[in-house]
Tab-separated table of C-alpha atoms and ligand atoms in Angstrom:
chain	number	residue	atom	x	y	z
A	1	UNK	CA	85.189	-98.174	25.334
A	2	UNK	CA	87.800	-99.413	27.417
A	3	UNK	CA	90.115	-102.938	26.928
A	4	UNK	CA	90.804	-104.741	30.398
A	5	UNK	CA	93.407	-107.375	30.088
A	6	UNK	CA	94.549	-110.040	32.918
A	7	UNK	CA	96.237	-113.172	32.908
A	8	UNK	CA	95.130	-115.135	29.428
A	9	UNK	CA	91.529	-112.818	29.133
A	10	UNK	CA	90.621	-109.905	27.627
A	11	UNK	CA	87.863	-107.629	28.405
A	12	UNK	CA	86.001	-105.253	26.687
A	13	UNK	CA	83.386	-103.167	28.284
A	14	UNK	CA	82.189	-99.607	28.206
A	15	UNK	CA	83.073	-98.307	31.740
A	16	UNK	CA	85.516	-99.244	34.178
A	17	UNK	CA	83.823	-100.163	36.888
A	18	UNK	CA	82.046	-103.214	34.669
A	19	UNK	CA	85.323	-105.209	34.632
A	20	UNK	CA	87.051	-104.259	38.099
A	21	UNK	CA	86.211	-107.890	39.611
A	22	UNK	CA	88.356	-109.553	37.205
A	23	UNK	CA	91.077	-107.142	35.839
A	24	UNK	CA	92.562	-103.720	37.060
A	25	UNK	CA	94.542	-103.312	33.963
A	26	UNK	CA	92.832	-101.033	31.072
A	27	UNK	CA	93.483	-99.937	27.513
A	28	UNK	CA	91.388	-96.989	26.384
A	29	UNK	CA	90.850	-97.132	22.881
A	30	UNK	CA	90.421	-93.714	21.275
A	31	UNK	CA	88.537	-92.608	18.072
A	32	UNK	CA	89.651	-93.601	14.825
A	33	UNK	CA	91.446	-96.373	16.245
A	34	UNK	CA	91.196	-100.395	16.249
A	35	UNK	CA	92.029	-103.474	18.502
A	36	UNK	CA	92.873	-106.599	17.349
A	37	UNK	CA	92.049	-108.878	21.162
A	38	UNK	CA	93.373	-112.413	21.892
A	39	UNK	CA	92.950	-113.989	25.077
A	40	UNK	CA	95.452	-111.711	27.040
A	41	UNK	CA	96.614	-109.748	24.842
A	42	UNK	CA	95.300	-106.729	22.668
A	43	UNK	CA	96.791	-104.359	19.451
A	44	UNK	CA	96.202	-101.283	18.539
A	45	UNK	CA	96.073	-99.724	15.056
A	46	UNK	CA	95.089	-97.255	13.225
A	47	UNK	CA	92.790	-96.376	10.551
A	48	UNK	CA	95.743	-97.191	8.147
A	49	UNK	CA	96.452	-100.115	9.804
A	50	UNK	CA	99.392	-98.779	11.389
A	51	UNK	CA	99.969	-100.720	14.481
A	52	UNK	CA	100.111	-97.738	17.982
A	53	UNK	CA	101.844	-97.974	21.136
A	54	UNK	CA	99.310	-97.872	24.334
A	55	UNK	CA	100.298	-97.867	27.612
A	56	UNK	CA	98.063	-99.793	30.136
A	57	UNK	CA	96.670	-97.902	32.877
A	58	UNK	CA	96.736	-99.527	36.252
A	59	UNK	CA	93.113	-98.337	38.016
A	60	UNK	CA	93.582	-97.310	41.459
A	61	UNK	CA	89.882	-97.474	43.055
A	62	UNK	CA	88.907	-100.918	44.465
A	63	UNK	CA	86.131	-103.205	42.855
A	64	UNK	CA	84.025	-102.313	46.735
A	65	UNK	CA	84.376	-98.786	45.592
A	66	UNK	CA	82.221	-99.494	42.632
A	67	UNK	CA	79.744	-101.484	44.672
A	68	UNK	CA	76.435	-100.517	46.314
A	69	UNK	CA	77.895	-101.955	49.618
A	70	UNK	CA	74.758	-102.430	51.476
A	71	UNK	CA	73.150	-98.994	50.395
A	72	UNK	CA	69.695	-99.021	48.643
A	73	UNK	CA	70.984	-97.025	45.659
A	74	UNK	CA	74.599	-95.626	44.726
A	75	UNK	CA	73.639	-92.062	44.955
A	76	UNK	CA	72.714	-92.404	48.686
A	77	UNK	CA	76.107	-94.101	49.080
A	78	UNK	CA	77.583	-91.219	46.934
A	79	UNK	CA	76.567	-88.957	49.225
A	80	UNK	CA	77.532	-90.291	52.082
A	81	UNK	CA	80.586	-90.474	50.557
A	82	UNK	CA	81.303	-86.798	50.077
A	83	UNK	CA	83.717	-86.287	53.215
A	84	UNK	CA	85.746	-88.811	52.307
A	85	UNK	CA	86.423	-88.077	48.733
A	86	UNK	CA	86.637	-84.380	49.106
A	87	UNK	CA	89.308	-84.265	51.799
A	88	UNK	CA	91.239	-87.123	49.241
A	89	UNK	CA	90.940	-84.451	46.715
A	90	UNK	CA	92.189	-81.537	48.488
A	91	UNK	CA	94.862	-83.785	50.162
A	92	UNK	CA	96.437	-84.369	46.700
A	93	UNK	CA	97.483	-80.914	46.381
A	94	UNK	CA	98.019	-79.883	49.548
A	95	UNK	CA	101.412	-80.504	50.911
A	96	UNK	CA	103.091	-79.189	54.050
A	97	UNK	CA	99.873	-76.628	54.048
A	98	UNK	CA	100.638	-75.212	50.882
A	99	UNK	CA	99.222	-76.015	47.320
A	100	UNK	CA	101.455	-77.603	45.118
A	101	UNK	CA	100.061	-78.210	41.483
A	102	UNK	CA	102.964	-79.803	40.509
A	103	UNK	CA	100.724	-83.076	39.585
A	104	UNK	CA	98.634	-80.895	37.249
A	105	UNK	CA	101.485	-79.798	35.330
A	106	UNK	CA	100.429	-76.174	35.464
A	107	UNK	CA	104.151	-73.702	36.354
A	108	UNK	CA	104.048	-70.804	38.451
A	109	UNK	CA	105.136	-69.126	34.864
A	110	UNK	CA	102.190	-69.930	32.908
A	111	UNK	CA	99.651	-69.460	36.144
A	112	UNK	CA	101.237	-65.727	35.526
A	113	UNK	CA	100.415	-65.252	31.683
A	114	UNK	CA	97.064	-66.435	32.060
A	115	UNK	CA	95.539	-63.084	30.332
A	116	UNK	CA	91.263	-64.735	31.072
A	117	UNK	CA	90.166	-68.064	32.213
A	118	UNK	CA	86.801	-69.871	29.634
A	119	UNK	CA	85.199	-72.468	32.062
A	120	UNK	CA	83.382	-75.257	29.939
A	121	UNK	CA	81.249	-77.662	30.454
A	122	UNK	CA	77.818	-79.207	30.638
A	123	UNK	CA	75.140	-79.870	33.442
A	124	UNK	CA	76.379	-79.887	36.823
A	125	UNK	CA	79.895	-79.372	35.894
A	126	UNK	CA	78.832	-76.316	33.673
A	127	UNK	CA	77.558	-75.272	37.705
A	128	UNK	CA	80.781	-75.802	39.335
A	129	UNK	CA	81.990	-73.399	36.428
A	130	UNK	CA	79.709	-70.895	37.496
A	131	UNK	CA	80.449	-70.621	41.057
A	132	UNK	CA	83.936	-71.136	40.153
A	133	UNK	CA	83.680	-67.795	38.312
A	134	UNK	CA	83.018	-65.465	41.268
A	135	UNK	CA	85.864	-67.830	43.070
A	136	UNK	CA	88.347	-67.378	40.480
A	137	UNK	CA	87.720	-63.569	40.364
A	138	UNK	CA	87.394	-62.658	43.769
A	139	UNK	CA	90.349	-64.539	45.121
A	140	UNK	CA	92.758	-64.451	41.834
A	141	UNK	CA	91.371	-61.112	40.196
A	142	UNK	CA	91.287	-63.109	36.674
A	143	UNK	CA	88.462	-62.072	33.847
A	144	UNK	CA	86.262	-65.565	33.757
A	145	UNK	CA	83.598	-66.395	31.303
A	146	UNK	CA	81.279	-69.656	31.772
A	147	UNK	CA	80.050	-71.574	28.853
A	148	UNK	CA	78.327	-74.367	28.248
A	149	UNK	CA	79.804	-77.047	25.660
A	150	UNK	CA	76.758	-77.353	23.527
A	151	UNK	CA	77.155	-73.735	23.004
A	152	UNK	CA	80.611	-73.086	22.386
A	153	UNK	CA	81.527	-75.440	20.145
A	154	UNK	CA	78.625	-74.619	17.803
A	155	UNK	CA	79.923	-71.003	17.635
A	156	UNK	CA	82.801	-68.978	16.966
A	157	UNK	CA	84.132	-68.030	20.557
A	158	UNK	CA	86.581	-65.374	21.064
A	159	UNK	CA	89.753	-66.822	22.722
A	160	UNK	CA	92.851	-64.877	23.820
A	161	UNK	CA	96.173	-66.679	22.487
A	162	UNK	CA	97.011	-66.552	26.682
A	163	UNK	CA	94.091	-67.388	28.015
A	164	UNK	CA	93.928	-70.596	29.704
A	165	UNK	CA	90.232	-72.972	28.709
A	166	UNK	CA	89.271	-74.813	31.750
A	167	UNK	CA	87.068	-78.245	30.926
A	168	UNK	CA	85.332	-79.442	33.783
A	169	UNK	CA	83.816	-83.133	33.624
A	170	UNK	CA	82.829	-85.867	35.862
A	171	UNK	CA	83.523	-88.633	33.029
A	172	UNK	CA	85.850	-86.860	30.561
A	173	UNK	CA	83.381	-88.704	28.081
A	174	UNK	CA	81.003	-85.594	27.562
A	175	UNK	CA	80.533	-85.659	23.573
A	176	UNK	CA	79.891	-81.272	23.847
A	177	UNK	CA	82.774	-80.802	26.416
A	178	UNK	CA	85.095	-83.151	24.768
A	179	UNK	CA	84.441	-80.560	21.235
A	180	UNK	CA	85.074	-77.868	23.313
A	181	UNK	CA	88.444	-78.854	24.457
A	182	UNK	CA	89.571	-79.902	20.630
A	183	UNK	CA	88.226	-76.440	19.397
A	184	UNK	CA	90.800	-74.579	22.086
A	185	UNK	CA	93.326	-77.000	21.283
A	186	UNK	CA	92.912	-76.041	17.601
A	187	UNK	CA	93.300	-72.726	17.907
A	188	UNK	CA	96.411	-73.243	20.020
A	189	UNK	CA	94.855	-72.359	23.509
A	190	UNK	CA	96.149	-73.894	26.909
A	191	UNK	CA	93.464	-76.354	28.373
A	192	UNK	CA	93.411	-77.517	31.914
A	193	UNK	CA	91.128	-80.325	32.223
A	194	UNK	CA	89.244	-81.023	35.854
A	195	UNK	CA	88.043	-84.561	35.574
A	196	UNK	CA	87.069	-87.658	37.413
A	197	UNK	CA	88.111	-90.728	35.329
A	198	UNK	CA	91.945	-91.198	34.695
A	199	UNK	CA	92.653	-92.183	31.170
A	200	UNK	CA	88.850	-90.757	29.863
A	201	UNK	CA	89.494	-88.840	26.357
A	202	UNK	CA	89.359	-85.517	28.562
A	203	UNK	CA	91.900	-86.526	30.744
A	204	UNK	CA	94.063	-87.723	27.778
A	205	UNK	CA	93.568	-84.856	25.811
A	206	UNK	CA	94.386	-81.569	27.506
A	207	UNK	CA	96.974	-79.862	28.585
A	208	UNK	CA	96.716	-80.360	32.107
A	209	UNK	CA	94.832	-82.501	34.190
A	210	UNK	CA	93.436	-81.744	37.681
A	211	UNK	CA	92.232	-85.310	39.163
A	212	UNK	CA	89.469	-84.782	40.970
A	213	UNK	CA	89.159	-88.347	43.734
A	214	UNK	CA	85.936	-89.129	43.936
A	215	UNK	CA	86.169	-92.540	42.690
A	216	UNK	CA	83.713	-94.366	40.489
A	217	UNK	CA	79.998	-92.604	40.666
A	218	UNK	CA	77.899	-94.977	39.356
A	219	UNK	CA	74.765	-92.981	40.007
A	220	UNK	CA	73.514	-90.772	37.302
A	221	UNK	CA	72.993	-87.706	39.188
A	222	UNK	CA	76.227	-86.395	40.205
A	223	UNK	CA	77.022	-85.773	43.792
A	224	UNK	CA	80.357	-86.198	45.187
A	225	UNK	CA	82.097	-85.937	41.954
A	226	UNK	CA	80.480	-82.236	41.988
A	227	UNK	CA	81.719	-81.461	45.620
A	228	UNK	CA	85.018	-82.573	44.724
A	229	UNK	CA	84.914	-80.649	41.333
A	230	UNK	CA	83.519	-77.429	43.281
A	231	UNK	CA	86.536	-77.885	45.924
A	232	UNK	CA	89.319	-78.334	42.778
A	233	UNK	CA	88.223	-74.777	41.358
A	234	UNK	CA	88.770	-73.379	45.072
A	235	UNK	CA	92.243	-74.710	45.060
A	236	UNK	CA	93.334	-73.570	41.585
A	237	UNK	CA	91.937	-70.001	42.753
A	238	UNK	CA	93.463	-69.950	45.859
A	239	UNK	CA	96.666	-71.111	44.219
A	240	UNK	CA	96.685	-68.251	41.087
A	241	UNK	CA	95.356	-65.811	43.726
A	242	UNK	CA	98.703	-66.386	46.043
A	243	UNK	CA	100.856	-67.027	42.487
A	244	UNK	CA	99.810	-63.407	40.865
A	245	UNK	CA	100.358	-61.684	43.696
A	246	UNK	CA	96.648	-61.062	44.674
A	247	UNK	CA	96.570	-62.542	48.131
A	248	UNK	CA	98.908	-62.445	50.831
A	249	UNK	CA	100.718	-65.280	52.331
A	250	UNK	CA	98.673	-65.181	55.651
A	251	UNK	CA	95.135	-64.985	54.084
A	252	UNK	CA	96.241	-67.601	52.096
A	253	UNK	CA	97.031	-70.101	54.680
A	254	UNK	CA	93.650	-69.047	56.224
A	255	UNK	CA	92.026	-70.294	53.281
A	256	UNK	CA	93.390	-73.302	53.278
A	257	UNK	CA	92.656	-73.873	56.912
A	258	UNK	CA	89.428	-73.408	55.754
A	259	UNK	CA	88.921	-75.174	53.336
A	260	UNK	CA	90.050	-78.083	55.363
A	261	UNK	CA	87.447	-77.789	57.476
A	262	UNK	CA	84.831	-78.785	54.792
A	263	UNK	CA	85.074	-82.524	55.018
A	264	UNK	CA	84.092	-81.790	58.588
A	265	UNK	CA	81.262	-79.449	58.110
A	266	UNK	CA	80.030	-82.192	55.021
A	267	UNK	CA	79.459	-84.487	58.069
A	268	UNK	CA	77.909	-82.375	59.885
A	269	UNK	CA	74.952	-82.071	57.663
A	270	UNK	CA	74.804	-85.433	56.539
A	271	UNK	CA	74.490	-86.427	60.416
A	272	UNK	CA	71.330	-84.496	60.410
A	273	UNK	CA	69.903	-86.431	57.732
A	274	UNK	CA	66.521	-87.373	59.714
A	275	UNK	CA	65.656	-84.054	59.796
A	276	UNK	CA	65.970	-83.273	55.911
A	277	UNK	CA	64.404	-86.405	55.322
A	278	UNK	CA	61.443	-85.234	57.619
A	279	UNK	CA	61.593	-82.001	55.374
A	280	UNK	CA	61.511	-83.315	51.698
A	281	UNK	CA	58.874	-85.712	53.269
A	282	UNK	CA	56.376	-83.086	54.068
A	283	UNK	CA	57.532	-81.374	50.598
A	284	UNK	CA	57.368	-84.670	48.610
A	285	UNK	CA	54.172	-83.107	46.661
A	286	UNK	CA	55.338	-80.121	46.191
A	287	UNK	CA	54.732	-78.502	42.317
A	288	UNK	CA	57.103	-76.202	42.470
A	289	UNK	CA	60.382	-75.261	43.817
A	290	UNK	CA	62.442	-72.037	43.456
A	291	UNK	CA	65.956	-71.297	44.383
A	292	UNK	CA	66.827	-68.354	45.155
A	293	UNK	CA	70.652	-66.728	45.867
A	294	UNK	CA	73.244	-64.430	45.079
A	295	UNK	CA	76.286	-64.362	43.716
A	296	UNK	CA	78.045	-68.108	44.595
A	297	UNK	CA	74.141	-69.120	46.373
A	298	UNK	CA	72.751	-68.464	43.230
A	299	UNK	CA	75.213	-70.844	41.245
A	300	UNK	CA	74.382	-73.801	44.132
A	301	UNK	CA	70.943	-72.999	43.281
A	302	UNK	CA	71.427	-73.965	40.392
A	303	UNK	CA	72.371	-77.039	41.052
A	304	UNK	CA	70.120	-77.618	43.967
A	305	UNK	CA	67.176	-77.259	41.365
A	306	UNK	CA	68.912	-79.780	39.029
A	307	UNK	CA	68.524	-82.418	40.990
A	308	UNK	CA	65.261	-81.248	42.587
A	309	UNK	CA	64.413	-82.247	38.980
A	310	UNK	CA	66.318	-85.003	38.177
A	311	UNK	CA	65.558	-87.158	41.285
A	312	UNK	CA	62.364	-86.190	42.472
A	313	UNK	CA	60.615	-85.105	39.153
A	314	UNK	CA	59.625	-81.696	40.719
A	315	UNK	CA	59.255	-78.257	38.744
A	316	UNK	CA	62.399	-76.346	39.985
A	317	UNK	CA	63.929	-73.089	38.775
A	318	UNK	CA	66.716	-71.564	40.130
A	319	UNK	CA	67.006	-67.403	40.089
A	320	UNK	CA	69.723	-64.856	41.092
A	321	UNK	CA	67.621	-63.692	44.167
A	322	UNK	CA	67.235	-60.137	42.960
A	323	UNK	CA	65.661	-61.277	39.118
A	324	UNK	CA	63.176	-62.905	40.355
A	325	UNK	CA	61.044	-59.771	40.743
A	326	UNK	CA	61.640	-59.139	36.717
A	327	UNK	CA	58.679	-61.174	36.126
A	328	UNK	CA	58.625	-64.282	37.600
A	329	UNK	CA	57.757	-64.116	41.072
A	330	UNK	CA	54.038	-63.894	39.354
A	331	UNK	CA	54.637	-67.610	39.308
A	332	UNK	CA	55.218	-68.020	43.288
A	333	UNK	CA	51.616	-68.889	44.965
A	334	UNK	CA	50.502	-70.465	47.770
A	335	UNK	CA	52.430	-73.506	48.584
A	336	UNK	CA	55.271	-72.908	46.440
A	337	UNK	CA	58.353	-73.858	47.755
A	338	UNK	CA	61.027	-71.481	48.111
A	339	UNK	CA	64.838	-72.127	49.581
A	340	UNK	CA	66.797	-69.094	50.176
A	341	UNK	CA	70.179	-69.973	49.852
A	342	UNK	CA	72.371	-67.511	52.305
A	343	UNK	CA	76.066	-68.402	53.157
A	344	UNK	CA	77.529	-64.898	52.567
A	345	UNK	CA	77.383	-62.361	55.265
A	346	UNK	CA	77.194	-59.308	52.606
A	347	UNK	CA	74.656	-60.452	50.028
A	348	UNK	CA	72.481	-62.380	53.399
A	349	UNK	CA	69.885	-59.084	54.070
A	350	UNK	CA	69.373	-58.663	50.369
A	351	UNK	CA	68.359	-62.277	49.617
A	352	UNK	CA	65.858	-62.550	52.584
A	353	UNK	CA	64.419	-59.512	51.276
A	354	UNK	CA	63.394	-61.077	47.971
A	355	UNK	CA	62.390	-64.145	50.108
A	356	UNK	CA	59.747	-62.251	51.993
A	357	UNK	CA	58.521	-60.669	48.408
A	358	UNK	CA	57.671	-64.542	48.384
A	359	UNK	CA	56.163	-64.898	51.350
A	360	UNK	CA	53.871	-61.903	50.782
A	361	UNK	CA	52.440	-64.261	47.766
A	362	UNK	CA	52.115	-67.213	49.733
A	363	UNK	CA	55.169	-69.197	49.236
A	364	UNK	CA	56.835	-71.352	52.385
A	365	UNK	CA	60.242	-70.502	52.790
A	366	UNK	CA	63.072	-72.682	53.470
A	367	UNK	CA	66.173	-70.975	54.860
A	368	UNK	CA	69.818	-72.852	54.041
A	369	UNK	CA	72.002	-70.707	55.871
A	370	UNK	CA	75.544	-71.601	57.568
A	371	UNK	CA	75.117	-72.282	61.621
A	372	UNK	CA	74.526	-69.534	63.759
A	373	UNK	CA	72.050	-67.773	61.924
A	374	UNK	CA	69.955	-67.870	63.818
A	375	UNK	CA	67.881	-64.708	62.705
A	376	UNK	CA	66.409	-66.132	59.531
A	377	UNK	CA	64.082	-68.055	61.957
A	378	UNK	CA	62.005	-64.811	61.769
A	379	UNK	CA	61.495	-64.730	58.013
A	380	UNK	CA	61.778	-68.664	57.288
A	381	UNK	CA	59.227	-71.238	57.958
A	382	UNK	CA	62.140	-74.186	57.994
A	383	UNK	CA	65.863	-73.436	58.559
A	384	UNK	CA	68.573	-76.149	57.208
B	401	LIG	O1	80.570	-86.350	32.989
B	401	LIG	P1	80.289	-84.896	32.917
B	401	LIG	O2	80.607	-84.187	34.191
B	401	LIG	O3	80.926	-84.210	31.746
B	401	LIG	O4	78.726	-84.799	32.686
B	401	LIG	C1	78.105	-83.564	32.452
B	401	LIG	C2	76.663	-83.647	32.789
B	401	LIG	O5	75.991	-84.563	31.983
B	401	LIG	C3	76.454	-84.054	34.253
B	401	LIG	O6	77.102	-83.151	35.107
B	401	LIG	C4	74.962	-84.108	34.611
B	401	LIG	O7	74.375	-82.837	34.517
B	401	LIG	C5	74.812	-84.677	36.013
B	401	LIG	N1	75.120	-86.079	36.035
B	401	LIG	C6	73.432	-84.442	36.570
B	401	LIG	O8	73.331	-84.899	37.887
């Protein structure tokens, strides 16, 4: 719930973007607390009636931001969206093409102690956590374990005294994720929170906060906020790779050349919308759809098939490309759908090996592949 207050009016209302037009002044109120509201003016207590100190936040997104702006839905806006908010989001760390986490509150000294990272969280966050776990490893050489929130806080994790408990969330609202942060907090764990909404009980809670700038997304089904979450767990690996000593100063700045780059490459495929269109068109009946990918592929798979699900009501299941022979390919028949996800040069011959075990049982294959690969026109029936 969140208290907006202007000039003589109070608001209440259970999401920012509900009360932008009139007010961009906001009280959260957290649990176990109470507001008394006149017209202008709101107090806080507590369950004793204790009266508590809040400070207003000033929101810094427009009231346009959180409008549909001539778009037939938000997530279609969202999407189109993604360059924008992504190069915001790397632009608030990157300074004089370096990273500087100062903002997050996270020292050089305790990016050194971190013994393990714990990623939690839930849905398409809990995805960003998985592909940030081959990120975090490969680039910063740090033990990472992925877990979702409705698992973790119904058990008894194990969690090193210096290990660090990363929360990722698009609202920092998530009921499971929210318990997960409070159990590391308990047991006297450092959290780093990557989160969307300034001020959301996430955000207020842990340790650190990484802001990810994707502004208000209004749809349901996440899309920038998970680019922008995905990009975040680049930086922080980039940044602990460079910190502990695991990546030189050169590679480094190649990285983040890189990375810059994405907002770019975003744009590219979103200019060549028609053609997926034309694509999911001819697909639209589709009963099934399989992902397949390794190691980082396979965790966008995962999220590919999430919201194959969630917006067009398909079957979808995404594998690690070299488990699907453990049983499941007997599933794959003619007509199934299957997109081979292949934007590492290493794992690339493997996973179009497992695609034409597909083939061989009828399936169409779909090829995602970075430009210039041109090869997988052999093996694929559609390249994107
Ligand atoms: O707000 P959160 O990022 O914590 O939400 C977690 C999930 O509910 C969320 O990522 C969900 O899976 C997506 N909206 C699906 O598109």
């Amino acid at each position: 719930m969140i208290i907006g207050i202007t000039d003589g009016v109070t608001y209440v209302a259970s999401d920012v973007p509900a009360i932008l037009k009139y007010t961009k002044n906001v009280y959260y109120i957290g649990n176990h607390e109470m507001a008394k509201l006149v017209p202008g003016e709101a107090t806080f207590y507590n369950l004793d009636g204790d009266v508590i100190q809040k400070d207003i936040t000033e929101i810094t997104f427009s009231a346009e931001a959180a409008e549909k702006g001539g778009y037939e839905h938000f997530m279609m806006k969202e999407i189109l969206e993604q360059p924008d908010v992504v190069k915001a989001t790397m632009n608030s760390v990157i300074k004089d093409d370096k990273i500087d986490l100062s903002s997050v509150g996270l020292s050089d000294e305790e990016i050194k102690n971190i013994s393990n990272i714990t990623i939690v969280a839930c849905g398409s966050a809990w995805h960003v956590g998985m592909a940030a776990k081959y990120v975090f490893e490969d680039l910063a050489k740090i033990p990472v374990r992925v877990e979702l929130g409705s698992e973790f806080r119904y058990r008894k994790p194990l969690l090193d005294k210096n290990g660090l408990v990363v929360v990722i969330s698009q609202s920092g609202e998530t009921a499971d994720s929210l318990a997960a942060l409070r159990e590391a907090k308990d047991r006297g764990v450092k959290t780093l929170a990557i989160v969307n909404v300034v001020g959301s009980s996430i955000a207020r809670e842990a340790d650190s906060v990484f802001y990810t700038l994707a502004g208000p997304e209004i749809a349901v089904a996440t899309t920038k906020a998970y680019s922008c979450q995905l990009v975040s767990t680049y930086l922080l690996a980039l940044q602990f790779g460079l910190i502990r000593g695991e990546i030189e100063e050169v590679e480094y700045k190649n990285y983040i050349k890189e990375l810059q780059t994405i907002p770019d490459k975003i744009q590219r495929i979103i200019d060549d919308k028609e053609r997926i269109q034309w694509v999911a068109s001819k697909f639209a009946n589709v009963k099934d759809v399989f992902f397949v990918g390794r190691g980082i592929d396979y965790a966008i798979g995962l999220e590919g098939s999430l919201k194959m699900k969630e917006i067009s009501y398909v079957h979808s299941e995404a594998y690690a490309a070299g488990e699907l022979k453990h049983g499941t390919i007997s599933l794959i028949e003619d007509g199934t759908l299957v997109i081979g996800i292949l934007s590492q040069d290493d794992l690339y011959e493997k996973t179009v090996s497992n695609m034409v075990e597909c083939k061989a049982r009828g399936a169409y294959l779909m090829g995602l592949t970075t430009f210039g690969h041109y090869a997988i026109e052999d093996t694929a029936d559609f390249i994107t």
